[in-house]
Amino acid sequence: MAFSSPGGCALVLRFALFLFLLSNAGGAAATAAAASRRIPSRVGYKFTAQSQRNLLENGLGATPPMGVGMKWVLELQLEMVTADAMVSTGLAAIGYKYINLDDCWAELNRDSKGNLVPKASTFPSGIQALADYVHSKGLKLGIYSDAGTQTCSKTMPGSLGYEEQDAKTFASWGIDYLKYDNCYNTGTSPKERYPKMSKALLNSGRPIFFSLCEWGQEDPATWAASVGNSWRTTGDIADNWDSMTSRADQNDQWASYARPGGWNDPDMLEVGNGGMTTEEYRSHFSIWAVAKAPLLIGCDIRSMDNVTFELLSNKEVIAVNQDELGAQGKKVKTDGDLEVWAGPLSDNKVATVLWNRGSSTAKITAYWSDIGLKPTAVVNARDLWAHSTQLSLTGQLSADVDSHACKMYVLTPQ
């Protein structure tokens, strides 16, 4: 489903957003925002000429991608078992589809014809056999390359100068997703190198989701929508509180640039890797969901515990991330370490996260004026983690929130 033309789904999204704006913001500014299919300014979005750009016309990324990112742990059997686990745990049924290889999957040298060669010791049957197996499970396979001469591990070639050849190779293997890194790039701008692979993928004969990973160095949100389906806005995430929160903040500044077909990417999920508490992981997942970030699991789903599974499989939270309006939620209010994040959803609903980044329990209040609701609105507030609903709230939503924890709601006007 493509969103680069004014027909079909684009018109539906435009009309839905027009209705939201009319009901929640007034005056000429709101009307102008609706006409250009922007996110409501009442929740703090800044609309610029740079954000009004064409999207990549490959029909992919109508909602943020969901799947598993394999962090440099590569072998055929592991990938196949991971695909099995995606299905057997039920993760596939709730939207997790991509099994993504990372660095180190290929031999150090190309073959005599210049083709990338899967590492014989780990993929003796080749990548196409893996793709066939993954597809047989109803899933999709992602692969990794680099817009430089070598990948970051220096154990396999990059695709610089081989874009057309590598794109055709990936397509012939049945690849569905490409993560494209930025190591050993000869010092040239990613704005010069990444479009070459984008064009090559479009010419490959197969729809391939294109994930740019230049770590946000040249503000890709301002230019990458016509090149890829997602773009990293940050450096690599680590499995700790400070890294996670800083990635959330860095990603937040580009909220107005995200939309169906092109997403800001603050890196993969660390949920379940052991470096944070359960409440910190709940905050991590909630903020990534409301920010419409790709939901790419970074833990080993074959051995995850029940708590990790419950966090990653919350259908109500996932529904916020996958909402068809495609409006990235953002930080709309800060009071020291207490924050309110919010963003519009389809059907005039609003997603809201009350996030306590402080060291002690505190009350956090979101007023309707903070989150884009009319002051007179009467709403039902659905708590997405407690799975309970408060009826007929007026004016504000308040909750006591533990240290490093959050509360996440969907507010539905009556």
XYZ file of C-alpha atoms in Angstrom:
414
model
C 0.000 0.000 0.000
C 1.658 3.222 -1.150
C 1.060 6.645 0.351
C 2.966 8.727 -2.165
C 0.020 9.635 -4.367
C -3.206 11.517 -3.575
C -5.477 8.545 -4.237
C -6.847 5.560 -2.287
C -5.577 5.205 1.279
C -3.907 8.603 1.192
C -7.310 10.249 0.809
C -8.717 8.233 3.694
C -5.835 9.274 5.940
C -6.121 12.879 4.849
C -9.858 12.973 5.589
C -9.397 11.324 9.009
C -6.773 13.848 9.978
C -8.948 16.703 8.664
C -11.765 15.599 10.987
C -9.364 15.356 13.928
C -8.072 18.840 13.348
C -11.514 20.357 13.004
C -12.628 18.819 16.273
C -9.500 19.623 18.285
C -7.963 22.844 16.981
C -9.393 26.045 15.614
C -8.643 28.793 13.157
C -6.825 29.108 9.910
C -3.686 27.399 11.203
C -5.571 24.158 11.847
C -7.259 24.282 8.459
C -3.943 24.822 6.706
C -2.429 21.928 8.637
C -5.289 19.665 7.625
C -4.955 20.647 3.991
C -1.335 19.547 3.936
C -2.039 16.349 5.908
C 0.098 17.334 8.866
C -0.075 16.143 12.462
C -2.128 18.419 14.776
C -0.090 21.366 15.997
C -2.007 21.295 19.297
C 0.246 18.426 20.431
C 3.424 20.348 19.797
C 4.344 19.445 16.237
C 6.343 21.846 14.093
C 5.562 21.709 10.427
C 8.235 22.757 7.979
C 8.664 22.845 4.236
C 11.276 20.129 4.650
C 8.686 17.746 6.056
C 6.501 18.102 2.961
C 8.328 15.678 0.708
C 7.573 12.691 -1.458
C 7.769 9.238 0.047
C 9.663 6.315 -1.416
C 7.351 4.710 -3.964
C 7.837 1.037 -3.123
C 4.487 0.488 -1.410
C 6.076 -0.673 1.856
C 6.046 0.571 5.429
C 2.407 1.620 5.779
C 2.983 0.962 9.483
C 6.303 0.606 11.331
C 7.981 -2.772 10.765
C 7.846 -5.422 13.482
C 10.178 -8.348 13.861
C 13.393 -9.681 15.359
C 16.854 -8.237 14.755
C 19.609 -10.841 15.057
C 22.600 -9.033 16.589
C 25.632 -10.559 14.910
C 24.592 -14.060 16.050
C 24.385 -15.912 12.799
C 23.880 -19.503 11.830
C 21.301 -21.183 9.676
C 19.891 -23.349 12.438
C 19.505 -20.385 14.806
C 17.647 -18.371 12.221
C 15.317 -21.265 11.456
C 14.618 -21.934 15.137
C 13.981 -18.239 15.667
C 11.439 -18.308 12.847
C 9.825 -21.321 14.512
C 9.733 -19.451 17.835
C 8.104 -16.408 16.217
C 5.227 -18.645 15.228
C 5.022 -20.935 18.264
C 5.043 -18.073 20.793
C 2.286 -16.245 18.957
C 4.459 -13.218 18.189
C 3.946 -13.694 14.457
C 0.177 -13.717 14.864
C 0.220 -10.291 16.527
C 2.352 -8.622 13.869
C 6.021 -9.530 14.273
C 7.011 -10.627 10.765
C 10.643 -9.840 9.987
C 13.592 -12.098 10.832
C 16.550 -9.808 10.160
C 20.153 -10.887 9.732
C 22.847 -8.479 10.877
C 26.536 -8.141 10.035
C 28.887 -11.125 9.443
C 26.656 -13.285 7.258
C 28.943 -13.247 4.178
C 32.465 -14.355 3.327
C 35.250 -11.783 3.414
C 35.627 -11.740 -0.372
C 33.217 -11.680 -3.305
C 33.301 -14.472 -5.885
C 34.958 -14.199 -9.296
C 31.862 -12.475 -10.704
C 31.724 -9.926 -7.902
C 28.795 -11.524 -6.081
C 28.403 -11.592 -2.316
C 28.912 -15.111 -0.956
C 27.068 -16.419 2.130
C 29.473 -17.717 4.758
C 29.751 -21.454 4.158
C 30.362 -22.287 7.799
C 27.093 -20.742 8.961
C 24.847 -20.824 5.883
C 25.886 -23.994 4.030
C 22.592 -24.102 2.128
C 22.744 -20.419 1.218
C 20.495 -17.480 1.995
C 17.789 -18.414 -0.482
C 17.153 -21.663 1.394
C 16.761 -19.675 4.595
C 14.416 -17.236 2.874
C 12.316 -20.118 1.595
C 12.042 -21.531 5.103
C 11.173 -18.176 6.650
C 8.561 -17.530 3.966
C 7.054 -20.977 4.564
C 6.287 -19.800 8.093
C 4.458 -16.750 6.798
C 7.359 -14.487 7.818
C 9.799 -12.202 5.998
C 13.600 -12.237 5.840
C 15.828 -9.205 6.243
C 19.503 -8.901 5.419
C 22.329 -6.490 6.150
C 24.810 -4.562 4.059
C 26.769 -1.335 4.221
C 27.082 1.834 2.148
C 30.866 1.571 2.357
C 33.698 -0.666 1.240
C 33.346 -2.997 4.235
C 30.722 -3.669 6.855
C 31.261 -2.515 10.423
C 32.711 -5.885 11.497
C 35.251 -5.767 8.640
C 34.468 -9.430 7.997
C 32.503 -8.967 4.753
C 32.343 -6.531 1.831
C 30.145 -3.465 1.773
C 27.959 -2.624 -1.211
C 29.591 0.657 -2.238
C 30.058 0.439 -6.012
C 28.069 -2.811 -6.172
C 24.593 -1.452 -5.450
C 22.833 -2.769 -8.571
C 24.507 -6.160 -8.372
C 23.826 -6.651 -4.678
C 20.223 -5.472 -4.931
C 19.571 -8.019 -7.686
C 21.262 -10.699 -5.587
C 19.076 -9.894 -2.594
C 15.966 -9.949 -4.759
C 16.944 -13.307 -6.294
C 17.299 -14.782 -2.816
C 13.855 -13.565 -1.760
C 14.979 -10.866 0.665
C 12.236 -8.596 2.055
C 14.184 -6.023 4.114
C 17.603 -4.409 3.898
C 19.387 -2.715 6.802
C 22.049 -0.509 5.233
C 24.858 0.596 7.553
C 27.413 3.403 7.166
C 30.883 2.112 8.066
C 34.028 2.558 5.924
C 32.202 5.021 3.720
C 35.232 6.791 2.152
C 34.201 10.050 3.786
C 31.456 10.859 1.300
C 27.992 12.012 2.290
C 25.228 9.451 2.915
C 23.044 11.757 0.837
C 25.176 10.668 -2.135
C 25.534 6.967 -1.319
C 22.157 5.879 0.053
C 20.045 6.935 -2.963
C 22.126 4.624 -5.163
C 21.017 1.573 -3.217
C 17.470 2.911 -3.034
C 17.305 3.113 -6.821
C 18.926 -0.305 -7.164
C 16.329 -1.883 -4.871
C 13.505 -0.280 -6.838
C 15.023 -1.769 -9.997
C 15.593 -5.215 -8.468
C 12.181 -6.612 -9.339
C 11.222 -7.294 -5.701
C 9.711 -4.994 -3.039
C 12.375 -4.658 -0.337
C 11.894 -2.513 2.767
C 14.877 -0.141 2.916
C 16.180 0.724 6.402
C 18.847 3.451 6.415
C 21.363 3.202 9.242
C 23.613 6.252 9.054
C 23.032 6.864 12.789
C 21.308 10.223 12.305
C 24.574 11.922 11.401
C 23.167 14.117 8.639
C 19.611 14.510 9.948
C 18.108 11.880 7.640
C 14.557 12.735 8.728
C 14.894 15.860 6.571
C 15.837 14.007 3.366
C 15.505 10.225 3.631
C 11.771 9.776 3.034
C 12.308 9.707 -0.726
C 15.166 7.229 -0.233
C 14.078 4.680 2.393
C 11.223 3.382 4.533
C 12.948 4.088 7.846
C 16.037 5.935 8.967
C 18.047 5.787 12.128
C 17.869 9.047 14.048
C 20.392 7.993 16.702
C 23.563 6.062 17.352
C 23.348 2.450 18.492
C 21.269 1.770 21.578
C 22.692 -0.064 24.606
C 20.805 -2.094 27.178
C 20.686 0.525 29.928
C 18.418 3.333 31.134
C 20.611 6.260 30.091
C 21.076 4.956 26.562
C 17.391 4.209 26.099
C 16.181 7.572 27.377
C 18.717 9.522 25.344
C 17.662 7.684 22.170
C 14.051 8.530 22.935
C 14.906 12.226 23.290
C 17.057 12.358 20.157
C 14.368 10.654 18.113
C 11.622 12.896 19.463
C 12.911 16.061 17.796
C 12.108 14.598 14.359
C 8.524 13.557 15.127
C 6.899 15.742 12.481
C 8.792 13.961 9.689
C 7.365 10.479 10.280
C 4.356 9.208 8.394
C 3.113 6.035 6.650
C 5.867 4.839 4.341
C 8.718 6.533 6.243
C 9.576 6.186 9.943
C 12.050 7.590 12.438
C 14.119 4.781 13.968
C 15.779 5.150 17.417
C 17.201 1.598 17.101
C 15.959 -1.778 18.198
C 14.239 -2.871 21.393
C 16.411 -4.005 24.306
C 13.445 -5.463 26.185
C 14.440 -8.778 27.755
C 18.212 -8.456 27.521
C 18.664 -7.984 31.269
C 20.172 -4.523 31.607
C 17.029 -2.723 32.796
C 14.206 -3.353 35.243
C 10.771 -4.515 34.188
C 9.342 -1.014 34.620
C 12.184 0.495 32.601
C 11.514 -2.002 29.830
C 7.802 -1.200 30.011
C 8.685 2.473 29.535
C 11.019 1.559 26.673
C 8.319 -0.383 24.843
C 5.637 2.230 25.514
C 7.703 5.154 24.215
C 8.818 3.239 21.115
C 5.184 2.351 20.475
C 3.769 5.874 20.809
C 6.700 7.261 18.773
C 5.848 4.899 15.900
C 9.342 3.431 16.004
C 10.063 0.099 14.346
C 9.436 -2.671 16.876
C 12.428 -4.929 16.274
C 13.052 -7.290 19.174
C 16.665 -7.487 20.258
C 16.482 -10.375 22.735
C 16.546 -14.116 22.084
C 12.876 -14.970 21.739
C 13.658 -18.686 22.038
C 14.477 -18.263 25.724
C 12.581 -15.146 26.820
C 10.778 -15.315 30.147
C 7.072 -14.720 30.700
C 7.561 -11.106 31.789
C 9.435 -10.286 28.571
C 6.791 -12.009 26.479
C 3.988 -10.116 28.224
C 5.727 -6.809 27.537
C 6.417 -7.535 23.877
C 3.006 -9.051 23.166
C 0.708 -6.359 24.576
C -1.749 -6.048 21.710
C -3.193 -2.745 22.912
C 0.223 -1.086 22.993
C 1.141 -2.595 19.624
C -2.110 -1.237 18.184
C -0.960 2.296 19.042
C 2.284 1.704 17.159
C 0.456 0.212 14.187
C -2.359 2.761 14.044
C -3.188 3.565 10.426
C -3.055 7.337 10.904
C 0.710 7.002 11.258
C 1.219 10.138 13.372
C 4.284 9.923 15.603
C 3.543 10.808 19.215
C 5.995 13.070 20.968
C 6.902 14.715 24.247
C 4.336 17.474 24.826
C 4.969 18.431 28.459
C 7.954 18.314 30.812
C 8.070 19.134 34.516
C 11.546 18.181 35.684
C 11.730 14.400 35.383
C 7.970 14.073 34.798
C 6.859 13.895 31.188
C 3.718 13.607 29.086
C 4.008 12.093 25.622
C 1.026 12.089 23.269
C -0.082 11.714 19.695
C -3.280 11.449 17.662
C -4.714 8.119 16.572
C -7.369 7.258 14.045
C -11.057 7.698 14.999
C -10.236 10.897 16.959
C -8.481 8.971 19.726
C -5.317 10.138 21.460
C -2.468 7.988 22.797
C -0.907 9.324 25.997
C 2.055 8.189 28.089
C 2.731 9.562 31.585
C 6.456 8.885 32.128
C 8.351 9.306 35.389
C 12.074 9.539 34.706
C 12.804 10.557 38.297
C 13.989 8.576 41.314
C 10.763 8.497 43.328
C 7.042 7.980 42.811
C 5.225 11.108 41.633
C 1.855 12.254 40.328
C 1.774 13.197 36.660
C -1.125 15.111 35.108
C -1.954 15.542 31.449
C -4.420 18.336 30.784
C -6.560 18.155 27.675
C -4.826 21.271 26.355
C -1.494 19.405 26.586
C -2.574 16.531 24.378
C -4.809 18.060 21.724
C -8.271 17.603 23.198
C -10.888 20.306 23.548
C -11.138 21.597 27.136
C -14.765 20.498 27.289
C -14.127 16.972 25.990
C -15.419 14.025 27.997
C -13.310 10.942 27.414
C -12.895 7.322 28.384
C -9.294 6.493 29.309
C -8.118 2.981 28.555
C -5.059 1.926 30.587
C -3.137 -0.259 28.140
C -1.029 -2.042 30.748
C -3.670 -2.518 33.459
C -6.300 -3.313 30.783
C -8.870 -1.225 32.605
C -10.946 1.816 31.649
C -11.788 5.033 33.471
C -15.081 6.463 32.232
C -16.163 10.035 31.613
C -13.018 11.960 32.501
C -13.069 15.727 32.026
C -10.246 18.209 31.721
C -7.314 16.087 32.771
C -5.837 12.657 33.394
C -3.690 12.056 36.496
C -1.866 9.066 37.899
C 0.752 8.213 40.496
C 3.689 6.768 38.571
C 6.587 4.836 40.089
C 10.223 5.740 39.465
C 11.349 4.965 35.892
C 7.858 3.661 35.149
C 5.022 4.868 32.958
C 1.287 4.711 32.465
C -0.018 4.419 28.918
C -3.550 5.264 27.796
C -5.757 5.598 24.782
C -8.264 8.414 25.294
C -11.538 8.133 23.414
C -13.830 11.189 23.317
C -17.457 10.336 24.009
